[in-house]
Amino acid sequence: MVAAWLWLLCFLVPQALPRAQPAELYVEVPENYGGNFPLYLTKLPLPREETEGQVVLSGDAGVVGEGPFAVDPEAGFLLVTRALDREEQAEYQLQVTLETEDRHVLWGPQPVRVRVKDENDQASGHQATATIDVSIVENTWVPLDPVHLAENLQVPYPHHIAQVHWNGGNVHYHLESQPQGPFDVDTEGKLYVTQELDREAQAEYLLQVRAQNTHSEDYAEPLELQVVVTDENDNAPVCPPRGPSVSIPELSPPGTKVAKVSAEDADAPSSPNSHVVYQLLSPEPEEPAELRAFELDSSSGSVTLGAAQLQAGQNILLQVLAMDLGGTDGGLSSTCEIPVTITDINDHAPEFTASQIEPVSLPEDAEPGTLVTTLTATDADLEPAFRLMDFAIEAGDEEGTFSLDWEPDSGHVQLRLLKNLSYEAVPSHKLVVVVRNVEELVGPGPGPGATATVTVLVERVVPPPQLDQESYEASVPISTPAGSLLLTVQPSDPLSSPLRFSLVNDSEGWLCIKEISGEVHTARPLQGAQPGDMYTVLIEAQDADEPTLSTSATLVIHFLKALPAPTPTLAPVPSRHLCTPRQDHGVVVSGPREDSDLAGGHGPFSFALGPNPTVQRDWRLRALNGSHAYLTLGLHWVEPREHVVPIAVSHNNQIWHIQVRVIVCRCNVEGQCMRKVGRMKGMPTKLSAVGILVGTLIAIGIFLILIFTHLTLARKKDLDQPVDNVPLKVAV
């Protein structure tokens, strides 16, 4: 509650106190003033801030309306419009207010007391006569002509520029400049400029010179003096800031606009000082015009492309000289720079580094995926997108035997084998590989370098010889005599080329092999061999037609303990014949018969083929009972000849080796063996027939020799006989 009363008190106290009244202004006016009207009396203290309202003058009767006083609302001066007579009214009491349209007082009232100063204008009771000489002088308070001052004027300062003069005395001169400038006026009315002027900073000044009394009251309207600052060529052309590089596509036609140089000159517009022309400095223009890369319009500053071609990737800095005074001597200049970049377009077709590739040889058994060759193509364009290439086999691969493999952003393409080759079908391939741009090409099409020819020669592959087994094993008693057949090495394909066999690393010299047949024999007694030992040698087989083609296989000999002696006599096995191709019959093999213990029925026997892999491949042996076995062909076809089949017969840890001779021959439909017919009795042999023929020819020769000899001797005898003894021939 107390706070509310305090607030109300603070609010009401200022309202209750009366406003401070402005001090009264006192002005004296000489009566019957003979000067110019209106006459400014005093400056009113009106508010400095702009306030919406009007100045209202009030006071004694007869003042307002057509009264002699008024207020200049713009200048804020109280003025009198006509001469005053002290005898009519010696003093005037005025007040000035600033009011709104609804008569609300914004400022004032300002009291003003105007006193009319007495002049001796009334005759006294005593009259006198005087002669007054009045001279009329020229009014010197006259308007001034404009003054032209050169900027940057090199003279001592302050520099006199004009003169004003007020006819009366007791005058003070006051100078005002719009805008504020380096000007001054002395007590004699001489106007000065106090420092150099800059036209670019301010081109014109408006000076006002006032003639005032001691109370700073104007005697008359102020004089105006226009000061014009004349231009000097003191500003060089200013180039625009260097901007980003201007991009121009390569192969752009001559006349293509590159840029426009527009230098600004701060000197007076439309004057020679601001007349700017241009000249190309770099690259220096060449003659003739066909060699120029750029053309420059000296008046407009427009830069265009010339006739000379520019290459992609070039970065060119254009230097243009901007000169004022139209390029004449004595002018100022600046160098403007314009960076230009020649951008790339896709105007180069890719090309192979080599259009003809040396023939590439591939064996016909090369696996699919084998790298044939790598081709390299290049593209002269700079933009990575324009260097992307696409490859294809254009000709020579109708069967799709080859394929291409490449990375999108690489110029290398790999030619690979996609399918198996065949020397018999196609001994050579001539492939044409083409390269193209991925992006659309601008300008001329691809040249001859866009294709590459690859010749692939297919090499015939002769497979190395193959043996019927990868490795061989044989079990041999250490008592085996020299010359014993261990096994026979044969090719896997009986129709293949003949082979030549040899042994490698037979360090003990125990073995030997027949070069043609491949039969492995013991070369000498197996002295030093122990039962349970193994002896390994390497069998090498070479193709008889192609000695460079060879193969090898290991032979492992397992030594067994020596056989007990004496060896029981085995029953002779008669020779039998078997048909090839194979038919359903074989040979019966029986065990020993002369051993009384065995003959008494102490059996049975076990039968097994020899360890030779060839024997085990070509023959089959199965037991019939405890004393006999049945031998048949193991293959559908076995070479027709006499074969010796080794068979091992064992009983109670005793082993007997028997050799079964079997004649393999071709048979007729009845199963009869078709063997070569021998020489028949009474028939001549080839040798006897040749002898008879030769003997006959010799006898004929001897007979002919005798006849010719006889004839020769008879003719000689006739020649030796005298002519007289020759009887005359009787003519008939």
Coordinates of N, CA and C in Angstrom, one line a residue, residues 176-181 202 204-208:
E176 N 29.9 28.8 -45.1 CA 29.4 27.5 -44.9 C 29.6 26.7 -46.2
S177 N 29.9 25.4 -46.1 CA 30.2 24.6 -47.3 C 29.3 23.4 -47.3
Q178 N 28.6 23.1 -48.4 CA 27.8 21.9 -48.6 C 28.3 21.1 -49.8
P179 N 28.9 19.9 -49.6 CA 29.2 19.3 -48.2 C 30.4 20.0 -47.6
Q180 N 30.7 19.6 -46.4 CA 31.8 20.2 -45.8 C 33.1 20.0 -46.6
G181 N 33.8 21.1 -46.8 CA 35.0 21.1 -47.6 C 36.1 22.0 -47.0
Q202 N 34.8 14.3 -54.2 CA 33.7 15.3 -54.3 C 34.0 16.2 -55.5
E204 N 31.8 18.7 -56.7 CA 31.3 20.0 -56.6 C 31.0 20.4 -55.1
Y205 N 31.2 21.7 -54.8 CA 30.9 22.2 -53.5 C 30.0 23.5 -53.7
L206 N 29.1 23.7 -52.8 CA 28.2 24.9 -52.7 C 28.6 25.7 -51.5
L207 N 29.2 26.8 -51.7 CA 29.6 27.7 -50.6 C 28.6 28.8 -50.3
Q208 N 28.3 29.1 -49.1 CA 27.4 30.2 -48.7 C 28.2 31.2 -47.8

